[in-house]
mmCIF file of C-alpha atoms in Angstrom:
data_model
loop_
_atom_site.group_PDB
_atom_site.id
_atom_site.type_symbol
_atom_site.label_atom_id
_atom_site.label_comp_id
_atom_site.label_asym_id
_atom_site.label_seq_id
_atom_site.Cartn_x
_atom_site.Cartn_y
_atom_site.Cartn_z
ATOM 1 C CA GLU A 1 102.613 82.410 142.152
ATOM 2 C CA LYS A 2 105.050 84.628 140.331
ATOM 3 C CA VAL A 3 106.378 84.181 136.826
ATOM 4 C CA THR A 4 109.771 85.217 135.516
ATOM 5 C CA LEU A 5 109.979 87.371 132.409
ATOM 6 C CA VAL A 6 113.316 87.757 130.646
ATOM 7 C CA VAL A 7 113.719 91.025 128.752
ATOM 8 C CA ASP A 8 117.048 92.122 127.299
ATOM 9 C CA GLY A 9 118.877 89.656 129.551
ATOM 10 C CA THR A 10 117.208 91.009 132.717
ATOM 11 C CA ARG A 11 114.820 88.895 134.805
ATOM 12 C CA PHE A 12 111.577 90.306 136.209
ATOM 13 C CA ALA A 13 109.633 88.277 138.782
ATOM 14 C CA VAL A 14 106.009 89.443 138.690
ATOM 15 C CA ASN A 15 102.590 88.272 139.777
ATOM 16 C CA PRO A 16 100.694 87.403 136.557
ATOM 17 C CA GLN A 17 97.453 88.661 138.106
ATOM 18 C CA ILE A 18 98.539 92.252 137.408
ATOM 19 C CA PHE A 19 98.428 91.390 133.702
ATOM 20 C CA THR A 20 95.021 89.732 133.710
ATOM 21 C CA ALA A 21 93.488 93.012 134.913
ATOM 22 C CA HIS A 22 94.380 94.401 131.467
ATOM 23 C CA PRO A 23 93.124 91.713 129.063
ATOM 24 C CA ASP A 24 93.476 93.933 125.974
ATOM 25 C CA THR A 25 97.266 94.038 126.302
ATOM 26 C CA MET A 26 99.693 91.420 125.039
ATOM 27 C CA LEU A 27 100.742 90.310 128.518
ATOM 28 C CA GLY A 28 97.099 90.254 129.600
ATOM 29 C CA ARG A 29 96.353 87.758 126.839
ATOM 30 C CA MET A 30 99.486 85.734 127.578
ATOM 31 C CA PHE A 31 98.568 85.135 131.205
ATOM 32 C CA GLY A 32 94.782 85.408 130.969
ATOM 33 C CA PRO A 33 92.103 82.679 130.877
ATOM 34 C CA GLY A 34 93.228 81.461 127.445
ATOM 35 C CA ARG A 35 96.757 80.899 128.660
ATOM 36 C CA GLU A 36 96.856 77.280 127.474
ATOM 37 C CA TYR A 37 96.411 78.491 123.894
ATOM 38 C CA ASN A 38 99.303 80.914 124.119
ATOM 39 C CA PHE A 39 102.071 80.422 121.562
ATOM 40 C CA THR A 40 104.715 81.768 123.962
ATOM 41 C CA ARG A 41 106.089 78.894 126.002
ATOM 42 C CA PRO A 42 108.546 79.021 128.907
ATOM 43 C CA ASN A 43 112.135 77.892 128.343
ATOM 44 C CA GLU A 44 113.760 74.956 130.107
ATOM 45 C CA LYS A 45 114.084 77.091 133.252
ATOM 46 C CA GLY A 46 110.397 77.987 133.245
ATOM 47 C CA GLU A 47 111.127 81.588 132.249
ATOM 48 C CA TYR A 48 109.346 83.575 129.527
ATOM 49 C CA GLU A 49 111.642 85.318 127.072
ATOM 50 C CA ILE A 50 109.649 88.185 125.588
ATOM 51 C CA ALA A 51 109.894 91.644 124.019
ATOM 52 C CA GLU A 52 112.878 91.042 121.766
ATOM 53 C CA GLY A 53 114.549 94.329 120.857
ATOM 54 C CA ILE A 54 113.133 96.211 123.860
ATOM 55 C CA SER A 55 115.509 97.436 126.556
ATOM 56 C CA SER A 56 115.067 96.285 130.135
ATOM 57 C CA ALA A 57 114.995 99.906 131.358
ATOM 58 C CA VAL A 58 112.015 100.764 129.157
ATOM 59 C CA PHE A 59 110.221 97.529 130.096
ATOM 60 C CA ARG A 60 110.717 98.276 133.802
ATOM 61 C CA THR A 61 109.076 101.661 133.229
ATOM 62 C CA VAL A 62 106.140 100.115 131.368
ATOM 63 C CA LEU A 63 105.459 97.632 134.179
ATOM 64 C CA ASP A 64 104.051 100.540 136.207
ATOM 65 C CA TYR A 65 101.063 100.590 133.857
ATOM 66 C CA TYR A 66 99.913 97.178 135.082
ATOM 67 C CA LYS A 67 100.069 98.359 138.684
ATOM 68 C CA THR A 68 98.698 101.905 138.491
ATOM 69 C CA GLY A 69 97.360 102.376 134.952
ATOM 70 C CA ILE A 70 99.908 105.177 134.418
ATOM 71 C CA ILE A 71 103.426 105.158 132.984
ATOM 72 C CA ASN A 72 105.745 107.733 134.554
ATOM 73 C CA CYS A 73 108.566 108.164 132.067
ATOM 74 C CA PRO A 74 111.821 109.035 133.867
ATOM 75 C CA ASP A 75 114.635 111.122 132.428
ATOM 76 C CA GLY A 76 116.862 109.049 130.185
ATOM 77 C CA ILE A 77 114.024 107.063 128.595
ATOM 78 C CA SER A 78 113.247 108.288 125.103
ATOM 79 C CA ILE A 79 109.608 108.847 124.235
ATOM 80 C CA PRO A 80 109.939 107.139 120.800
ATOM 81 C CA ASP A 81 111.357 104.014 122.495
ATOM 82 C CA LEU A 82 108.560 104.113 125.042
ATOM 83 C CA ARG A 83 106.053 104.475 122.215
ATOM 84 C CA ASP A 84 107.455 101.454 120.371
ATOM 85 C CA THR A 85 107.275 99.391 123.552
ATOM 86 C CA CYS A 86 103.671 100.395 124.207
ATOM 87 C CA ASP A 87 102.744 99.486 120.640
ATOM 88 C CA TYR A 88 104.470 96.118 120.993
ATOM 89 C CA LEU A 89 102.681 95.354 124.260
ATOM 90 C CA CYS A 90 99.337 96.733 122.964
ATOM 91 C CA ILE A 91 99.206 99.450 125.620
ATOM 92 C CA ASN A 92 97.248 102.563 124.727
ATOM 93 C CA PHE A 93 99.657 105.475 124.257
ATOM 94 C CA ASP A 94 97.910 108.741 125.138
ATOM 95 C CA PHE A 95 98.084 111.640 127.568
ATOM 96 C CA ASN A 96 95.949 109.750 130.109
ATOM 97 C CA THR A 97 98.506 106.947 130.216
ATOM 98 C CA ILE A 98 101.882 108.658 129.745
ATOM 99 C CA LYS A 99 103.310 111.201 132.185
ATOM 100 C CA CYS A 100 106.692 112.722 131.373
ATOM 101 C CA GLN A 101 108.780 115.861 131.699
ATOM 102 C CA ASP A 102 109.505 116.191 127.969
ATOM 103 C CA LEU A 103 106.157 117.484 126.752
ATOM 104 C CA SER A 104 107.541 118.302 123.308
ATOM 105 C CA ALA A 105 108.421 114.671 122.596
ATOM 106 C CA LEU A 106 105.094 113.437 123.974
ATOM 107 C CA LEU A 107 103.074 115.918 121.948
ATOM 108 C CA HIS A 108 105.086 115.029 118.844
ATOM 109 C CA GLU A 109 104.011 111.388 119.149
ATOM 110 C CA LEU A 110 100.404 112.383 119.792
ATOM 111 C CA SER A 111 100.521 114.719 116.782
ATOM 112 C CA ASN A 112 101.735 111.855 114.609
ATOM 113 C CA ASP A 113 98.729 109.802 115.722
ATOM 114 C CA GLY A 114 96.378 112.683 115.056
ATOM 115 C CA ALA A 115 97.957 113.427 111.672
ATOM 116 C CA HIS A 116 97.592 109.797 110.614
ATOM 117 C CA LYS A 117 93.878 109.762 111.415
ATOM 118 C CA GLN A 118 93.329 113.220 109.932
ATOM 119 C CA PHE A 119 95.063 112.387 106.665
ATOM 120 C CA ASP A 120 93.066 109.164 106.379
ATOM 121 C CA SER A 121 89.990 111.386 106.398
ATOM 122 C CA TYR A 122 91.450 113.869 103.893
ATOM 123 C CA LEU A 123 92.475 111.020 101.611
ATOM 124 C CA GLU A 124 88.974 109.557 101.432
ATOM 125 C CA GLU A 125 87.131 112.875 101.350
ATOM 126 C CA LEU A 126 89.321 115.113 99.165
ATOM 127 C CA ILE A 127 92.185 113.327 97.421
ATOM 128 C CA LEU A 128 90.781 109.951 96.380
ATOM 129 C CA PRO A 129 87.965 111.424 94.215
ATOM 130 C CA ILE A 130 90.590 113.298 92.157
ATOM 131 C CA MET A 131 92.671 110.140 91.787
ATOM 132 C CA VAL A 132 89.619 108.154 90.672
ATOM 133 C CA ASP A 133 88.807 110.825 88.092
ATOM 134 C CA SER A 134 92.358 110.571 86.722
ATOM 135 C CA ALA A 135 92.136 106.769 86.645
ATOM 136 C CA ARG A 136 88.899 106.915 84.646
ATOM 137 C CA LYS A 137 90.762 108.929 82.019
ATOM 138 C CA GLY A 138 93.375 106.196 81.722
ATOM 139 C CA GLU A 139 96.002 107.986 83.783
ATOM 140 C CA ARG A 140 98.174 106.026 86.200
ATOM 141 C CA GLU A 141 99.586 108.892 88.215
ATOM 142 C CA CYS A 142 98.318 112.126 89.677
ATOM 143 C CA HIS A 143 99.821 115.503 90.576
ATOM 144 C CA ILE A 144 97.627 117.600 92.873
ATOM 145 C CA VAL A 145 98.295 121.199 93.906
ATOM 146 C CA VAL A 146 96.571 122.257 97.128
ATOM 147 C CA LEU A 147 95.325 125.848 97.054
ATOM 148 C CA THR A 148 93.517 127.746 99.786
ATOM 149 C CA ASP A 149 89.805 128.432 99.588
ATOM 150 C CA GLU A 150 90.622 132.099 98.912
ATOM 151 C CA ASP A 151 93.041 131.466 96.020
ATOM 152 C CA THR A 152 91.897 132.253 92.484
ATOM 153 C CA VAL A 153 93.427 130.984 89.243
ATOM 154 C CA ASP A 154 93.109 133.256 86.212
ATOM 155 C CA TRP A 155 95.353 132.327 83.292
ATOM 156 C CA ASP A 156 95.638 134.024 79.922
ATOM 157 C CA GLU A 157 94.164 131.575 77.402
ATOM 158 C CA ASP A 158 96.578 132.668 74.696
ATOM 159 C CA HIS A 159 99.635 132.668 76.948
ATOM 160 C CA PRO A 160 99.302 129.985 79.673
ATOM 161 C CA PRO A 161 102.174 129.353 82.111
ATOM 162 C CA PRO A 162 105.079 127.638 80.338
ATOM 163 C CA MET A 163 105.830 124.957 82.947
ATOM 164 C CA GLY A 164 103.192 122.289 82.385
ATOM 165 C CA GLU A 165 100.909 123.383 85.206
ATOM 166 C CA GLU A 166 97.944 122.617 82.976
ATOM 167 C CA TYR A 167 98.507 118.933 83.760
ATOM 168 C CA SER A 168 98.160 119.484 87.514
ATOM 169 C CA GLN A 169 94.916 118.867 89.346
ATOM 170 C CA ILE A 170 93.805 121.706 91.615
ATOM 171 C CA LEU A 171 92.311 121.055 95.037
ATOM 172 C CA TYR A 172 90.879 124.019 96.934
ATOM 173 C CA SER A 173 91.141 123.215 100.634
ATOM 174 C CA SER A 174 92.477 125.577 103.277
ATOM 175 C CA LYS A 175 92.394 122.819 105.906
ATOM 176 C CA LEU A 176 94.576 120.496 103.814
ATOM 177 C CA TYR A 177 96.846 123.453 103.004
ATOM 178 C CA ARG A 178 97.359 124.056 106.737
ATOM 179 C CA PHE A 179 97.898 120.333 107.319
ATOM 180 C CA PHE A 180 100.716 120.144 104.757
ATOM 181 C CA LYS A 181 102.367 123.247 106.207
ATOM 182 C CA TYR A 182 104.260 120.994 108.658
ATOM 183 C CA ILE A 183 106.992 118.746 107.286
ATOM 184 C CA GLU A 184 106.142 116.135 109.943
ATOM 185 C CA ASN A 185 102.594 115.930 108.586
ATOM 186 C CA ARG A 186 103.933 115.509 105.073
ATOM 187 C CA ASP A 187 106.060 112.602 106.293
ATOM 188 C CA VAL A 188 103.005 111.017 107.918
ATOM 189 C CA ALA A 189 101.020 111.474 104.700
ATOM 190 C CA LYS A 190 103.770 109.743 102.706
ATOM 191 C CA ALA A 191 103.673 106.805 105.113
ATOM 192 C CA VAL A 192 99.880 106.550 104.813
ATOM 193 C CA LEU A 193 99.993 106.590 101.005
ATOM 194 C CA LYS A 194 102.719 103.947 101.029
ATOM 195 C CA GLU A 195 100.592 101.787 103.339
ATOM 196 C CA ARG A 196 97.769 102.088 100.815
ATOM 197 C CA GLY A 197 99.949 100.673 98.028
ATOM 198 C CA LEU A 198 100.815 103.854 96.113
ATOM 199 C CA LYS A 199 104.266 104.481 94.645
ATOM 200 C CA ASN A 200 106.588 107.298 93.566
ATOM 201 C CA ILE A 201 105.133 109.515 96.292
ATOM 202 C CA ARG A 202 106.291 113.126 96.449
ATOM 203 C CA ILE A 203 104.871 115.731 98.818
ATOM 204 C CA GLY A 204 106.330 119.204 99.153
ATOM 205 C CA ILE A 205 105.926 122.911 98.500
ATOM 206 C CA GLU A 206 106.191 124.464 95.042
ATOM 207 C CA GLY A 207 105.411 127.715 93.289
ATOM 208 C CA TYR A 208 102.106 127.736 91.431
ATOM 209 C CA PRO A 209 100.951 130.485 89.020
ATOM 210 C CA THR A 210 97.605 131.967 89.994
ATOM 211 C CA CYS A 211 97.079 135.005 87.783
ATOM 212 C CA LYS A 212 98.967 137.144 85.294
ATOM 213 C CA GLU A 213 100.832 140.068 86.798
ATOM 214 C CA LYS A 214 101.806 141.950 83.658
ATOM 215 C CA VAL A 215 102.447 141.536 79.944
ATOM 216 C CA LYS A 216 105.831 142.322 78.424
ATOM 217 C CA ARG A 217 106.281 143.138 74.765
ATOM 218 C CA ARG A 218 109.308 141.513 73.203
ATOM 219 C CA PRO A 219 111.075 142.576 69.983
ATOM 220 C CA GLY A 220 109.175 141.370 66.968
ATOM 221 C CA GLY A 221 105.789 141.924 68.560
ATOM 222 C CA ARG A 222 105.939 138.801 70.734
ATOM 223 C CA SER A 223 104.161 139.037 74.090
ATOM 224 C CA GLU A 224 105.365 137.477 77.332
ATOM 225 C CA VAL A 225 102.998 137.101 80.265
ATOM 226 C CA ILE A 226 104.481 137.382 83.756
ATOM 227 C CA TYR A 227 102.521 135.358 86.312
ATOM 228 C CA ASN A 228 102.180 135.767 90.041
ATOM 229 C CA TYR A 229 103.367 132.613 91.831
ATOM 230 C CA VAL A 230 102.302 131.473 95.294
ATOM 231 C CA GLN A 231 103.964 128.790 97.392
ATOM 232 C CA ARG A 232 101.498 125.934 97.822
ATOM 233 C CA PRO A 233 101.717 122.246 98.804
ATOM 234 C CA PHE A 234 101.626 119.564 96.155
ATOM 235 C CA ILE A 235 101.156 115.808 96.311
ATOM 236 C CA GLN A 236 102.142 113.380 93.589
ATOM 237 C CA MET A 237 101.689 109.613 93.478
ATOM 238 C CA SER A 238 101.494 106.708 91.047
ATOM 239 C CA TRP A 239 99.587 103.419 90.905
ATOM 240 C CA GLU A 240 101.298 102.082 87.782
ATOM 241 C CA LYS A 241 101.917 98.332 88.138
ATOM 242 C CA GLU A 242 104.337 97.781 85.256
ATOM 243 C CA GLU A 243 106.246 101.049 85.390
ATOM 244 C CA GLY A 244 109.515 99.415 84.331
ATOM 245 C CA LYS A 245 107.977 97.649 81.360
ATOM 246 C CA SER A 246 106.138 100.783 80.273
ATOM 247 C CA ARG A 247 109.462 102.465 79.590
ATOM 248 C CA HIS A 248 110.862 99.641 77.425
ATOM 249 C CA VAL A 249 109.317 97.607 74.625
ATOM 250 C CA ASP A 250 110.572 95.343 71.877
ATOM 251 C CA PHE A 251 109.422 95.916 68.324
ATOM 252 C CA GLN A 252 110.645 94.457 65.057
ATOM 253 C CA CYS A 253 112.116 96.135 62.002
ATOM 254 C CA VAL A 254 109.950 95.238 58.991
ATOM 255 C CA ARG A 255 110.958 95.025 55.359
ATOM 256 C CA SER A 256 110.216 98.103 53.313
ATOM 257 C CA LYS A 257 108.992 98.041 49.717
ATOM 258 C CA SER A 258 112.254 99.577 48.558
ATOM 259 C CA LEU A 259 114.298 96.713 49.989
ATOM 260 C CA THR A 260 111.895 94.154 48.502
ATOM 261 C CA ASN A 261 112.204 95.776 45.082
ATOM 262 C CA LEU A 262 115.969 95.667 45.305
ATOM 263 C CA VAL A 263 115.841 91.964 46.026
ATOM 264 C CA THR A 264 113.609 91.237 43.046
ATOM 265 C CA VAL A 265 115.568 93.443 40.650
ATOM 266 C CA GLY A 266 119.156 92.967 41.751
ATOM 267 C CA ASP A 267 121.006 89.690 41.693
ATOM 268 C CA ASP A 268 123.987 90.825 43.727
ATOM 269 C CA ILE A 269 122.286 90.972 47.146
ATOM 270 C CA SER A 270 124.342 88.937 49.604
ATOM 271 C CA GLU A 271 122.953 86.129 51.718
ATOM 272 C CA ASP A 272 123.528 88.276 54.783
ATOM 273 C CA HIS A 273 120.848 90.684 53.573
ATOM 274 C CA GLU A 274 118.478 87.777 53.126
ATOM 275 C CA VAL A 275 119.066 86.785 56.748
ATOM 276 C CA ILE A 276 118.327 90.329 57.890
ATOM 277 C CA MET A 277 115.038 90.386 56.014
ATOM 278 C CA HIS A 278 113.747 87.059 57.249
ATOM 279 C CA HIS A 279 115.039 87.365 60.817
ATOM 280 C CA PRO A 280 114.700 91.046 61.716
ATOM 281 C CA PRO A 281 116.518 92.182 64.871
ATOM 282 C CA GLN A 282 114.723 93.388 67.999
ATOM 283 C CA VAL A 283 115.396 96.869 69.327
ATOM 284 C CA ASP A 284 114.636 98.330 72.765
ATOM 285 C CA GLU A 285 112.890 101.690 72.693
ATOM 286 C CA LEU A 286 111.901 103.964 75.559
ATOM 287 C CA ASP A 287 108.273 104.505 74.684
ATOM 288 C CA ARG A 288 105.590 101.937 74.057
ATOM 289 C CA LEU A 289 103.718 102.457 70.767
#
């Protein structure tokens, strides 16, 4: 007995037994042994309206998986759309399942999967310990510069770099340096950090001073140290909960002794001044004290 699936206004009459052979997929669960517990019910015509937002052309391509275990992606079907459909239907998207002419697009999707898993590992192994160390010091944000294993940092103690690099955390990792070399991997890393609840995420490439190159003597005997800069990845994130409130705070103006003395000595203080003293105004300031 066939069932009718309606996708993007197109009807597909299929034997539900092809779905039950793949119980880990969405359609396999819909038409499997637990069918009576399925939340998807047929409409008044007995048809199942599914896969909202998925085109009928992509769904027709995906149906091959239930028959052969392989999806042959024809020209005209975008790999990202096919990927979204496979994710929706809980079909494993890998090189054993997908066959297509556009290898670049396929490998791009597979690289995104690999980058996600790889960065999860880097986050737990390399980055999180630095963030925890910053948190234990009361910090609520972290700026990490990723150097290679071969990089060395040698600053002049009397003349450090003038750009605030002393507040950056240094992470020596050639493998993470290579990972961040690709802008696509940096985008994946941003998505992972956002999934983990972090905010104000910035990942990019910046110049970082490693060692002094030469010392210039300025008029008046002042010395200026010229540093050698290398282009290295950086990652910055915040876990501050009340970032808006941290920038603004109300505090009251208090009476000074001089004003109090004037009140006790002088008799010509107006009532308006009395109101100011007893009901001091509130002022917004940028920094919390």
